[in-house]
mmCIF file of C-alpha atoms and ligand atoms in Angstrom:
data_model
loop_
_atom_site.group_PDB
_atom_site.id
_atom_site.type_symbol
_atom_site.label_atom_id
_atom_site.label_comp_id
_atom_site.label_asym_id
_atom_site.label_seq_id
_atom_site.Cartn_x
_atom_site.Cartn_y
_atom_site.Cartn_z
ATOM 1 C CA UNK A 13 -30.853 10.015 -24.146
ATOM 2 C CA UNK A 14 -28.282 11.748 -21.788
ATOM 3 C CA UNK A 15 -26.042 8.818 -20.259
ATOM 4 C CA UNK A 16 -24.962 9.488 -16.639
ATOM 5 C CA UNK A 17 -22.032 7.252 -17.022
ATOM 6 C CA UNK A 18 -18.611 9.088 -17.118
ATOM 7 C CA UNK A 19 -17.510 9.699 -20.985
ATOM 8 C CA UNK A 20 -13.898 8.570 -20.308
ATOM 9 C CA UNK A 21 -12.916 5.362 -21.006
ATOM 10 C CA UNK A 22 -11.019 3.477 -18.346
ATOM 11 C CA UNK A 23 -7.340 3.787 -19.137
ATOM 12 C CA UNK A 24 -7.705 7.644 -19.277
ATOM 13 C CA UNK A 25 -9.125 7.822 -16.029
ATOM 14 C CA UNK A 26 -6.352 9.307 -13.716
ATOM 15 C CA UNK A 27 -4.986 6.741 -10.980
ATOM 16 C CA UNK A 28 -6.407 7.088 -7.559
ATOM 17 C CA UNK A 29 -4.309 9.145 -5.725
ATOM 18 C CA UNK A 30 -2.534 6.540 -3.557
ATOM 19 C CA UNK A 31 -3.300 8.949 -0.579
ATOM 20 C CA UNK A 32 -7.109 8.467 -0.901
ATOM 21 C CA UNK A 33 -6.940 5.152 -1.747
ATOM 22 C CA UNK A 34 -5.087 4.149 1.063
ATOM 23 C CA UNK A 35 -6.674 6.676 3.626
ATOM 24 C CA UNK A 36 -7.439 4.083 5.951
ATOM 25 C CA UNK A 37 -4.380 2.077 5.958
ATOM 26 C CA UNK A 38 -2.237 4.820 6.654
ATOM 27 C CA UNK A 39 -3.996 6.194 9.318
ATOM 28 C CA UNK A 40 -3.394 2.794 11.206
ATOM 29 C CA UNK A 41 -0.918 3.485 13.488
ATOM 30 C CA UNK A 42 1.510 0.273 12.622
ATOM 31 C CA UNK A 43 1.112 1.334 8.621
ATOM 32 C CA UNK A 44 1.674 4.965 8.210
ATOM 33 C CA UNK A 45 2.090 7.058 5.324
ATOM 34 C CA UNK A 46 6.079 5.873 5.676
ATOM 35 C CA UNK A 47 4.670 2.000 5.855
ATOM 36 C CA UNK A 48 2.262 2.592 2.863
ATOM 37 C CA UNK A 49 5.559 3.417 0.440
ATOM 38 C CA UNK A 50 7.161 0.457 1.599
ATOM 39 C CA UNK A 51 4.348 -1.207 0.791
ATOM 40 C CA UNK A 52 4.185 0.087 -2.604
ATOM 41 C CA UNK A 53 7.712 -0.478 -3.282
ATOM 42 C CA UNK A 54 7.227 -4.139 -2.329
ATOM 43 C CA UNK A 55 7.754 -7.258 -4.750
ATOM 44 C CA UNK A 56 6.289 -10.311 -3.158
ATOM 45 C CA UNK A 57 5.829 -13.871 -4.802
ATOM 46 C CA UNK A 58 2.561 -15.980 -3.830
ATOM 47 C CA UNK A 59 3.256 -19.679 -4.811
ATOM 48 C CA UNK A 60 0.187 -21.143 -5.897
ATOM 49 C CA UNK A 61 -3.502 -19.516 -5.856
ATOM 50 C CA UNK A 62 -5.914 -21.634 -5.347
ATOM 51 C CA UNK A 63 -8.047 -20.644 -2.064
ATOM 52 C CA UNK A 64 -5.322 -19.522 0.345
ATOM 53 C CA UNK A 65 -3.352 -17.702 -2.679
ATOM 54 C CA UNK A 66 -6.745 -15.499 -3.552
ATOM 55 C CA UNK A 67 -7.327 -15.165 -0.509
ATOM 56 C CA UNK A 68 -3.452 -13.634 0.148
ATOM 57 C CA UNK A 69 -3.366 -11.972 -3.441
ATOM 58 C CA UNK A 70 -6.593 -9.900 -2.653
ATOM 59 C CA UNK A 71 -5.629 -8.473 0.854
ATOM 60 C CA UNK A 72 -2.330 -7.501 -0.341
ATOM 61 C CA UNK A 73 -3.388 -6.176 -3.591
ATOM 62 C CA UNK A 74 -5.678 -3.904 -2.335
ATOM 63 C CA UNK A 75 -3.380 -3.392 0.531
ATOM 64 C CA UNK A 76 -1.287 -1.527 -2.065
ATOM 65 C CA UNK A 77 1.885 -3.989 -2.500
ATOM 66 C CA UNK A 78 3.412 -3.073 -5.312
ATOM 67 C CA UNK A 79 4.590 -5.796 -7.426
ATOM 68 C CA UNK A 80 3.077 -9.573 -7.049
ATOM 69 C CA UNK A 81 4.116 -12.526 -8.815
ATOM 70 C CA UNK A 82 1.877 -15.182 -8.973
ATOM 71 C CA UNK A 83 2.636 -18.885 -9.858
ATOM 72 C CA UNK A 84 0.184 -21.171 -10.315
ATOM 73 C CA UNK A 85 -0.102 -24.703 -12.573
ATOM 74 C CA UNK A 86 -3.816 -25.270 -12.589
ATOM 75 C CA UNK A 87 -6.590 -23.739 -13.891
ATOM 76 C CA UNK A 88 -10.110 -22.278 -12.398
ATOM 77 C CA UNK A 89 -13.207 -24.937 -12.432
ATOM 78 C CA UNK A 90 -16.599 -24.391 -10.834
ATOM 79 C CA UNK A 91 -15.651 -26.303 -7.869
ATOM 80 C CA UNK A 92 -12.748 -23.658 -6.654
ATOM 81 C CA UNK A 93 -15.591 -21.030 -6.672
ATOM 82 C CA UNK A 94 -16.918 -22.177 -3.165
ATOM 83 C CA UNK A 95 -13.455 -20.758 -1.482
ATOM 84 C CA UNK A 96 -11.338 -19.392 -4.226
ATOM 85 C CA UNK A 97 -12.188 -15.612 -4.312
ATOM 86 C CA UNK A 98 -10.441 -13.844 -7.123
ATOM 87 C CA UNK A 99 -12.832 -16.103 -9.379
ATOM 88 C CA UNK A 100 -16.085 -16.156 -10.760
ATOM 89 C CA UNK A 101 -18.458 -18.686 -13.288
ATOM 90 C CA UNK A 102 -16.541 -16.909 -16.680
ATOM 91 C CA UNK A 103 -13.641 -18.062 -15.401
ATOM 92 C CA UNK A 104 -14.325 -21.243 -14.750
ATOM 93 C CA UNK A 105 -16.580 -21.920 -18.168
ATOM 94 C CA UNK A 106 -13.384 -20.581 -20.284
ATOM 95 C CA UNK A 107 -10.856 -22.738 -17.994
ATOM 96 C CA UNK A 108 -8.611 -19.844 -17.457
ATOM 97 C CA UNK A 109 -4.960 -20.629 -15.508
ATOM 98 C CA UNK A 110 -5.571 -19.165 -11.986
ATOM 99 C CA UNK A 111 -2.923 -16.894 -12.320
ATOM 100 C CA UNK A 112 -4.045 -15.189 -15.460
ATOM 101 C CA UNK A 113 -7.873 -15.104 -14.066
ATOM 102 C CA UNK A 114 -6.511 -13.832 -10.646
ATOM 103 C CA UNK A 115 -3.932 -10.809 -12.094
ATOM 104 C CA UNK A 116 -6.893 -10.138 -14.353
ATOM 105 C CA UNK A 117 -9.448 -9.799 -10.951
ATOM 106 C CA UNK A 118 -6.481 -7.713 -9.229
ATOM 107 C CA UNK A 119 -6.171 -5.315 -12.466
ATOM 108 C CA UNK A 120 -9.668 -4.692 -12.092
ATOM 109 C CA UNK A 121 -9.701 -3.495 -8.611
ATOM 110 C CA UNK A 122 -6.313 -2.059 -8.445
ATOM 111 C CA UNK A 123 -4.652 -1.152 -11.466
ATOM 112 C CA UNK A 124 -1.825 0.970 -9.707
ATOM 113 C CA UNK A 125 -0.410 -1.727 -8.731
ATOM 114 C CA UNK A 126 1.960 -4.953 -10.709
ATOM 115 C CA UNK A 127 0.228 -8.295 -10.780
ATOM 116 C CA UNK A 128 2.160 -10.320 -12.829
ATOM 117 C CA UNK A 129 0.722 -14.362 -13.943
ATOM 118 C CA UNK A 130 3.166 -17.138 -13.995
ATOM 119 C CA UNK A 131 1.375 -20.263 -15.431
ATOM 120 C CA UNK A 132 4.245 -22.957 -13.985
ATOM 121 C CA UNK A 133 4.463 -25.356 -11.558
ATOM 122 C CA UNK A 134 7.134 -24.383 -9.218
ATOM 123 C CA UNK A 135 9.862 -27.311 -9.548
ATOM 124 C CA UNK A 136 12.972 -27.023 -8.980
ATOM 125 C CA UNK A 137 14.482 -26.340 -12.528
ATOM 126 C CA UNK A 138 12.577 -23.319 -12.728
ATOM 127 C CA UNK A 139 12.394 -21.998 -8.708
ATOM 128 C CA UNK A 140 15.521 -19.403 -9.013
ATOM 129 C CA UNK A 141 14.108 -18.052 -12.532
ATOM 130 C CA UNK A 142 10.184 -17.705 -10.526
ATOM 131 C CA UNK A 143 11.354 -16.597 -6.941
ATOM 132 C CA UNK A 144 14.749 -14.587 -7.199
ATOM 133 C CA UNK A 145 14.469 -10.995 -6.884
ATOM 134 C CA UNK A 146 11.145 -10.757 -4.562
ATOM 135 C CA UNK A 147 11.456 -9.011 -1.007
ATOM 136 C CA UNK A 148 8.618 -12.177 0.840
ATOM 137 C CA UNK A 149 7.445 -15.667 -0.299
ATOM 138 C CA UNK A 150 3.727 -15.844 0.758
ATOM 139 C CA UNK A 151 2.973 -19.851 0.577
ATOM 140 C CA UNK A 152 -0.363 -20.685 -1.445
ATOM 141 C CA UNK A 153 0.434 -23.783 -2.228
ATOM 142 C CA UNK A 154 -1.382 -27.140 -0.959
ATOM 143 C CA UNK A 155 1.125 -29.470 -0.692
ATOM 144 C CA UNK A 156 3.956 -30.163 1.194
ATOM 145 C CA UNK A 157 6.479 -30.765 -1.740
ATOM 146 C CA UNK A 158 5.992 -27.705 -2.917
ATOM 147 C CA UNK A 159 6.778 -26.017 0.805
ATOM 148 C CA UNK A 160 9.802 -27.547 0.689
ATOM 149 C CA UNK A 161 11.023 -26.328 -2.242
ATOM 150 C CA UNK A 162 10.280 -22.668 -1.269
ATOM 151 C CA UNK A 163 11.429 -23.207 2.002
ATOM 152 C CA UNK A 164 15.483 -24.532 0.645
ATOM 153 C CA UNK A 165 15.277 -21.648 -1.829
ATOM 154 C CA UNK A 166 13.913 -19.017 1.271
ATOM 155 C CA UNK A 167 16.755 -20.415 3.731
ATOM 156 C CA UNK A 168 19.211 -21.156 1.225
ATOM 157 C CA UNK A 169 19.165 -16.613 0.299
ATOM 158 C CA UNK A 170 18.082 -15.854 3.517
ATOM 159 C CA UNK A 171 14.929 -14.602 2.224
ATOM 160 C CA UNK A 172 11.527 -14.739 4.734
ATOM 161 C CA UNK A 173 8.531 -16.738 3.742
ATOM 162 C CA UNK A 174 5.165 -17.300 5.232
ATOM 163 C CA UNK A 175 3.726 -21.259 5.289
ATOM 164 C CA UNK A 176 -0.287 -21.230 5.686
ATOM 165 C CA UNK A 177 -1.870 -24.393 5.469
ATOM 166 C CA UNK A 178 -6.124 -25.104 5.431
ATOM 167 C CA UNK A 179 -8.009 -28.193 5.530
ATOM 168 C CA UNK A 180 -11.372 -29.256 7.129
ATOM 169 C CA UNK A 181 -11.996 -26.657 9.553
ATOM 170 C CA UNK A 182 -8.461 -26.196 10.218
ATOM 171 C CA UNK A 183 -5.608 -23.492 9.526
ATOM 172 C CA UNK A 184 -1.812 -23.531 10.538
ATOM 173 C CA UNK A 185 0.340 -20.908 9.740
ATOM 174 C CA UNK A 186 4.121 -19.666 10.519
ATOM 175 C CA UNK A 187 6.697 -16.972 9.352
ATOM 176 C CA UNK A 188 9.656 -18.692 8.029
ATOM 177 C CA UNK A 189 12.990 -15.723 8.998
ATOM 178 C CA UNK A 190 15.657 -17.970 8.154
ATOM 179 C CA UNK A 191 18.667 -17.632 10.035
ATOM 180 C CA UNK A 192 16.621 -16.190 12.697
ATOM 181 C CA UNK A 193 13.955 -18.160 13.221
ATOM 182 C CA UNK A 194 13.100 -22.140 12.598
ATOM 183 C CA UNK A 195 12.309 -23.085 9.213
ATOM 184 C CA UNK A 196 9.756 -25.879 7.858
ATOM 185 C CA UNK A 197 12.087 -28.476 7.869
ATOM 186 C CA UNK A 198 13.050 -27.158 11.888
ATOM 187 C CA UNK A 199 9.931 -28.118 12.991
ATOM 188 C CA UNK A 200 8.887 -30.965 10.007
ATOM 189 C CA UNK A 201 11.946 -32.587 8.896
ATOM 190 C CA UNK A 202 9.576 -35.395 7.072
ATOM 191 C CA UNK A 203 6.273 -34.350 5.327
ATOM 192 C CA UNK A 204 3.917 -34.746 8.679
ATOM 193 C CA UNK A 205 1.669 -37.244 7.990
ATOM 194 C CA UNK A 206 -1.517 -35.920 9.386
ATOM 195 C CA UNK A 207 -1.469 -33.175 7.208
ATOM 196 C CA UNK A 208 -1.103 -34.813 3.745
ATOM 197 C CA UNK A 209 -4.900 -34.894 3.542
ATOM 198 C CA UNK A 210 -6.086 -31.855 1.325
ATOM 199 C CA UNK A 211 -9.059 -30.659 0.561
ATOM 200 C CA UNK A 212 -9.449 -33.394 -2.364
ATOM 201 C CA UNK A 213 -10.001 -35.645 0.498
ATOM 202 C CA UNK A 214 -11.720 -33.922 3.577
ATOM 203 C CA UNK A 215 -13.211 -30.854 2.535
ATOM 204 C CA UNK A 216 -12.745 -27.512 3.456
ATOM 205 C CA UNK A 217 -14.347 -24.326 5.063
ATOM 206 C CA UNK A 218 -13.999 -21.589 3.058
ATOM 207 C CA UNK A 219 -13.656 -19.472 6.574
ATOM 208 C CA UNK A 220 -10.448 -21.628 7.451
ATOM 209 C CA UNK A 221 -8.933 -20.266 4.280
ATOM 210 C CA UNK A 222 -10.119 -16.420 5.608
ATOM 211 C CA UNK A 223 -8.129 -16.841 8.838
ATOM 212 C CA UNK A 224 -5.132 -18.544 7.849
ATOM 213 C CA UNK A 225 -4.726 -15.854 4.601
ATOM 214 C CA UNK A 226 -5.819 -13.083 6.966
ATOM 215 C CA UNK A 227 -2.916 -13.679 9.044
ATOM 216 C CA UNK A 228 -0.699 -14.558 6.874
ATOM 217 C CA UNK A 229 -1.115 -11.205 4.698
ATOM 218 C CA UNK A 230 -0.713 -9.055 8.587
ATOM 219 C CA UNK A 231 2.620 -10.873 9.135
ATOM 220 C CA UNK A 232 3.347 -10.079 5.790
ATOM 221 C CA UNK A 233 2.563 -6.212 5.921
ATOM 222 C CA UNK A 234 4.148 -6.300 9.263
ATOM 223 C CA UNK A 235 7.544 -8.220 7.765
ATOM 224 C CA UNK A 236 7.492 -5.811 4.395
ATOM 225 C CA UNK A 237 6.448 -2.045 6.708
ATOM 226 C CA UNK A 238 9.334 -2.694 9.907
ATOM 227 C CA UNK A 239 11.429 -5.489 8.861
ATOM 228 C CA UNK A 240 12.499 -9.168 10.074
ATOM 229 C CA UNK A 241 13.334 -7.929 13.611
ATOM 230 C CA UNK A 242 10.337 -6.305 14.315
ATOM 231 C CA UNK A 243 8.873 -7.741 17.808
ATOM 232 C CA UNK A 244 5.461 -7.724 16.413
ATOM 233 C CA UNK A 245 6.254 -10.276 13.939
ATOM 234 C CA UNK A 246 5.041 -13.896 14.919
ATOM 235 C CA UNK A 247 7.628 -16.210 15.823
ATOM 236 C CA UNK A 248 5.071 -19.251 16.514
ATOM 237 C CA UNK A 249 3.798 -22.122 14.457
ATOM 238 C CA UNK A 250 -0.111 -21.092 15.060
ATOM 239 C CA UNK A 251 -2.956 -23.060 14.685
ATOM 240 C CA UNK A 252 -6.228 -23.193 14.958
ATOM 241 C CA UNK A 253 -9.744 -25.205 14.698
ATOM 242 C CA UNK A 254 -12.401 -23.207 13.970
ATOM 243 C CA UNK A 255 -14.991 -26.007 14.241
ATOM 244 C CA UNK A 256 -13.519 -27.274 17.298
ATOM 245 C CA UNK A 257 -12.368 -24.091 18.898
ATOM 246 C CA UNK A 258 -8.658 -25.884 19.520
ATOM 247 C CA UNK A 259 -5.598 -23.613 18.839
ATOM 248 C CA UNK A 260 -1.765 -23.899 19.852
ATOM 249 C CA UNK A 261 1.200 -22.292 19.286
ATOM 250 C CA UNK A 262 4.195 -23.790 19.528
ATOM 251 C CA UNK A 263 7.450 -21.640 19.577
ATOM 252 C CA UNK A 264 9.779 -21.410 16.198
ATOM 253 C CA UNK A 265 11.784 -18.647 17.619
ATOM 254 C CA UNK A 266 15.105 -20.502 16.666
ATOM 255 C CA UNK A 267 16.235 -22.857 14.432
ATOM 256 C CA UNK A 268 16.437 -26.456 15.144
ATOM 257 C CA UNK A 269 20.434 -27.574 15.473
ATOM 258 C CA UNK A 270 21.251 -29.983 13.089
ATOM 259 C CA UNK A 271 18.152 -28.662 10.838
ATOM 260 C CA UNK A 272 18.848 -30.248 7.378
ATOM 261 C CA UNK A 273 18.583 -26.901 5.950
ATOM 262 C CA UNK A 274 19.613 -24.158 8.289
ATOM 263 C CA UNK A 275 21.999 -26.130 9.794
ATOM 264 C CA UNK A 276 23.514 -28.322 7.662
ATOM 265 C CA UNK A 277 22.449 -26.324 4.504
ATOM 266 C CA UNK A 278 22.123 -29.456 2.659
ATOM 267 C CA UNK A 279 19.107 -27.962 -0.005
ATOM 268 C CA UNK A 280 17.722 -31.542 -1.079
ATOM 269 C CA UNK A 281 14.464 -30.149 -2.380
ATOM 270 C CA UNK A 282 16.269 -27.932 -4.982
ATOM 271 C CA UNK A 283 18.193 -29.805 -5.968
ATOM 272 C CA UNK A 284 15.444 -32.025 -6.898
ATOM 273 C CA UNK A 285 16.806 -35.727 -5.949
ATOM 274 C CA UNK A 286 14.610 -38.429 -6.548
ATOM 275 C CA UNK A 287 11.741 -35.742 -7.658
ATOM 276 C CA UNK A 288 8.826 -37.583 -10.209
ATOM 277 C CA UNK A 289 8.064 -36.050 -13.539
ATOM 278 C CA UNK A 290 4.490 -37.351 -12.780
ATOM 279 C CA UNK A 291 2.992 -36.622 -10.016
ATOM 280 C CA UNK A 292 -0.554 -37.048 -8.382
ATOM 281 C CA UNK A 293 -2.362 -33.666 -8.616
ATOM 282 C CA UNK A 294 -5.760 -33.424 -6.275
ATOM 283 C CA UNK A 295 -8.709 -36.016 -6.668
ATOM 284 C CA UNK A 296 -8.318 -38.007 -9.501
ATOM 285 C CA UNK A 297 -5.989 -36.918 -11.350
ATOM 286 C CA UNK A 298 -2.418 -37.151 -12.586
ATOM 287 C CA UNK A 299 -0.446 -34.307 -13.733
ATOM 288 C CA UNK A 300 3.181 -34.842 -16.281
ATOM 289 C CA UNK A 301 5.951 -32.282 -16.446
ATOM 290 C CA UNK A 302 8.348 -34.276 -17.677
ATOM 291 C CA UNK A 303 10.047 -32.431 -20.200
ATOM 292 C CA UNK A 304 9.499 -29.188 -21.546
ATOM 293 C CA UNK A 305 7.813 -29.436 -25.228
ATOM 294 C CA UNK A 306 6.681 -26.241 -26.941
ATOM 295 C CA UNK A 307 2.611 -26.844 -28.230
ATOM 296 C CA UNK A 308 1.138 -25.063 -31.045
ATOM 297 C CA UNK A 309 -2.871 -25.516 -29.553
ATOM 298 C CA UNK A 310 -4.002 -24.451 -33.556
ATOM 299 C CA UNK A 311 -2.543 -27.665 -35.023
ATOM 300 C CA UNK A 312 -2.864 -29.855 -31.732
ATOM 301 C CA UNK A 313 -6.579 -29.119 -31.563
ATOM 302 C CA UNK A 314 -6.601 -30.018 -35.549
ATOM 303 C CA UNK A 315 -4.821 -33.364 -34.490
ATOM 304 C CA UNK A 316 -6.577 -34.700 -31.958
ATOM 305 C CA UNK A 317 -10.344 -33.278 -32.899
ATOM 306 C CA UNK A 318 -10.996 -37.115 -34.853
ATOM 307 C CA UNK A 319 -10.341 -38.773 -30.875
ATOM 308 C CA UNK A 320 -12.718 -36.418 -29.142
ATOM 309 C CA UNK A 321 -13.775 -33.150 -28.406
ATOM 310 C CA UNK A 322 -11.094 -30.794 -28.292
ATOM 311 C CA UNK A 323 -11.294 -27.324 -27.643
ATOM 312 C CA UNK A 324 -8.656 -23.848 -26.551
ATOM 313 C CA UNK A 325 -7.727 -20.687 -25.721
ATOM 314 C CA UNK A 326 -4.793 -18.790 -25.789
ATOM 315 C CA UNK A 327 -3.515 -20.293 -22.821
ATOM 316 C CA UNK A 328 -4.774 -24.054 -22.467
ATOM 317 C CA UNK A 329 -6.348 -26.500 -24.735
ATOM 318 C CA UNK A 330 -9.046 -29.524 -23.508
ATOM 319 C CA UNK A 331 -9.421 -32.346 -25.077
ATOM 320 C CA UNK A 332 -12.103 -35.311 -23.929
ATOM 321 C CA UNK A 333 -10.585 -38.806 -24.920
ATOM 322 C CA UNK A 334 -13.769 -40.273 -23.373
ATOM 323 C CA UNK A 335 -13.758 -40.881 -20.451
ATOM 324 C CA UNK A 336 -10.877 -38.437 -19.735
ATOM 325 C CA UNK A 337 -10.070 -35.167 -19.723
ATOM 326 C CA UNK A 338 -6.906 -33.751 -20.569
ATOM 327 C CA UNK A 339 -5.676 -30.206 -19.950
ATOM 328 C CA UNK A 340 -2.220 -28.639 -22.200
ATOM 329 C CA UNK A 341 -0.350 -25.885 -21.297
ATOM 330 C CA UNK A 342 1.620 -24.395 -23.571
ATOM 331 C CA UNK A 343 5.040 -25.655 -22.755
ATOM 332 C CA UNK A 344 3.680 -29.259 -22.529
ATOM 333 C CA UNK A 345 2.550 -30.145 -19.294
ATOM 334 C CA UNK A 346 -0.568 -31.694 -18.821
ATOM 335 C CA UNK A 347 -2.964 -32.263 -16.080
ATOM 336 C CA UNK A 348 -4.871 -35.985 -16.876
ATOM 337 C CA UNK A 349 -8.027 -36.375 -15.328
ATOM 338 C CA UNK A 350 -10.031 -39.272 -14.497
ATOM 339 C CA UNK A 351 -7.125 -41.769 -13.125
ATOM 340 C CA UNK A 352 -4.594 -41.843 -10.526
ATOM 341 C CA UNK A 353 -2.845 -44.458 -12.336
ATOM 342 C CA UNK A 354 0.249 -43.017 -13.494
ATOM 343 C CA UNK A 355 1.341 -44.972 -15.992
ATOM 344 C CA UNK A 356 -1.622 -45.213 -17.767
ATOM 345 C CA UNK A 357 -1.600 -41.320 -17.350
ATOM 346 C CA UNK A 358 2.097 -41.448 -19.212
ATOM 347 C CA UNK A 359 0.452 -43.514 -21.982
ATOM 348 C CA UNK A 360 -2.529 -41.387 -22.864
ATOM 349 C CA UNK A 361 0.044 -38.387 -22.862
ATOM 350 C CA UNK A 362 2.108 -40.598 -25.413
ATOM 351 C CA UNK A 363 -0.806 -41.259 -27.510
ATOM 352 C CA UNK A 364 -2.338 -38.038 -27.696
ATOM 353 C CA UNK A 365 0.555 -35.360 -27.409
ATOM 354 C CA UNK A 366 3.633 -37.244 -28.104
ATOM 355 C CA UNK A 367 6.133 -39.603 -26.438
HETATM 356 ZN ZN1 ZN X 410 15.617 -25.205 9.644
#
């Protein structure tokens, strides 16, 4: 039987000339074939990719930016794949880190392009080491400590980021320009309260995460093709209720004076003062980073397979201590799930990893 399908494998096909590939982009008038190798010569950073992140990752990937970093501490399960689109059932059945699962997605679709998989959560021993060196912080991320952090490291090196924010029906975005515009802490000096319910809690429409990641990824194009000055680029804190219809902006277009972090650039996040080592990670369940500790999954799984079932792949390792579930990452951290008591959390860690 003749097979119709091309001979070559893959690898040896040639790369799609960017020009085709990008046809359409570049004959946008704000883009350009000028914009398009800006693009490509872009290094942007996406801080956590659950929804918003794949959502960001995707339309910049095939956008044609040219290097991504992507840091992300969890790992895909079937309920991400209602909103989380870089993912799909395999993923979720082999309990791959997000970030591996998404660069693999992106390599599939664009392989002329960098897409390169942090498995961390971004704290602030390890924030200079995963953000230095990037051109645009795009904010994935679902909870406000984390913004924080990004946003002392963005103002602190003068380096733009975007916040985007969905729950419920709901999406709130705004481009961070530091010493130009306000920052996070400008305009929320203390975590707002309102807004520390997540998804774990309220739900979410996986169209919210569309439009907040649709314009998010714009600014960002617009902020990488003309720059921090360009007049196109938002200077509002937008949001919007797509259940309700309701949407404000409210101007950022300066910082705030006495700003914590603009101002007085007083960088309390990175630092890290008073930060926990354990921390409450979504709906029931606890995660511990408290100290880096190097796990061979081989003789773990050998370990702990007489307390439960255990199994791993090269990048995390399960393990059921009924009626728990703990996930290991290779440098030790651990996402407990099934409590939100912590210290109980600390003492199945001791028990079953090490104290
Ligand atoms: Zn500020």
């Amino acid at each position: 039987m003749i097979s119709l399908a091309p001979q070559t494998q893959k690898s040896q096909l040639a790369p799609y000339p960017p020009a085709e590939r990008y046809s359409r982009q570049i004959l946008f008038p704000g883009i350009g074939t000028e914009g398009q190798q800006r693009l490509a010569s872009a290094r942007i950073a996406i801080v956590g990719c659950g929804a918003t992140g794949s959502a960001l990752a995707s339309l910049l990937a095939r956008a044609g930016v040219g290097t991504m970093r992507i840091v992300d501490r969890d790992y895909v399960e079937p309920s991400n794949l209602q909103r989380q689109s870089l993912f799909d059932e395999q993923d979720a059945a082999e309990s791959l880190p997000k970030a591996v699962a998404a660069a693999r997605k992106i390599a599939a679709f664009n392989s002329g392009i960098v897409a390169d998989p942090q498995i961390h959560d971004l704290v602030p021993s390890n924030t200079e080491s995963l953000l230095a060196g990037f051109d645009l912080i795009l904010d994935g991320t679902d909870n406000f400590e984390t913004r924080y952090l990004i946003n002392d490291f963005a103002v602190r090196n003068f380096l733009p980021w975007i916040y985007a924010a969905a729950v419920g029906s709901y999406a709130v975005t705004m481009n961070v320009l530091p010493g130009k515009t306000a920052c996070l802490a400008c305009i929320f000096p203390e975590s707002p309260k309102g807004m520390i319910e997540t998804c774990e809690t309220s739900g979410i429409l996986n169209s919210a995460v569309s439009l907040v990641a649709s314009i998010a990824a714009t600014e960002a194009l617009k902020v990488i093709v003309h720059g921090t000055d360009a007049s196109d680029v938002r200077r509002t804190l937008l949001s919007f209720d797509l259940w309700t219809n309701d949407h404000a902006e409210i101007s950022a277009a300066r910082p705030r004076p006495g700003c914590r972090a603009c101002a007085g650039r007083d960088f309390i996040h990175l630092s890290g003062e008073g930060r926990p080592h354990i921390t409450l990670c979504g709906r029931n369940s606890v995660q511990i980073h408290e100290r880096s500790r190097p796990i061979n999954f081989a003789e773990m799984e050998r370990r702990l397979l007489p307390h439960g079932i255990v199994r791993h792949n090269e990048f995390v390792l399960k393990f059921w201590p009924d009626p728990y579930e703990i996930t290991l990452f290779p440098d030790g951290r651990a996402i407990i799930k099934g409590t939100t008591d912590t210290a109980l959390a600390r003492s199945l860690y001791a028990r079953y990893v090490g104290s």
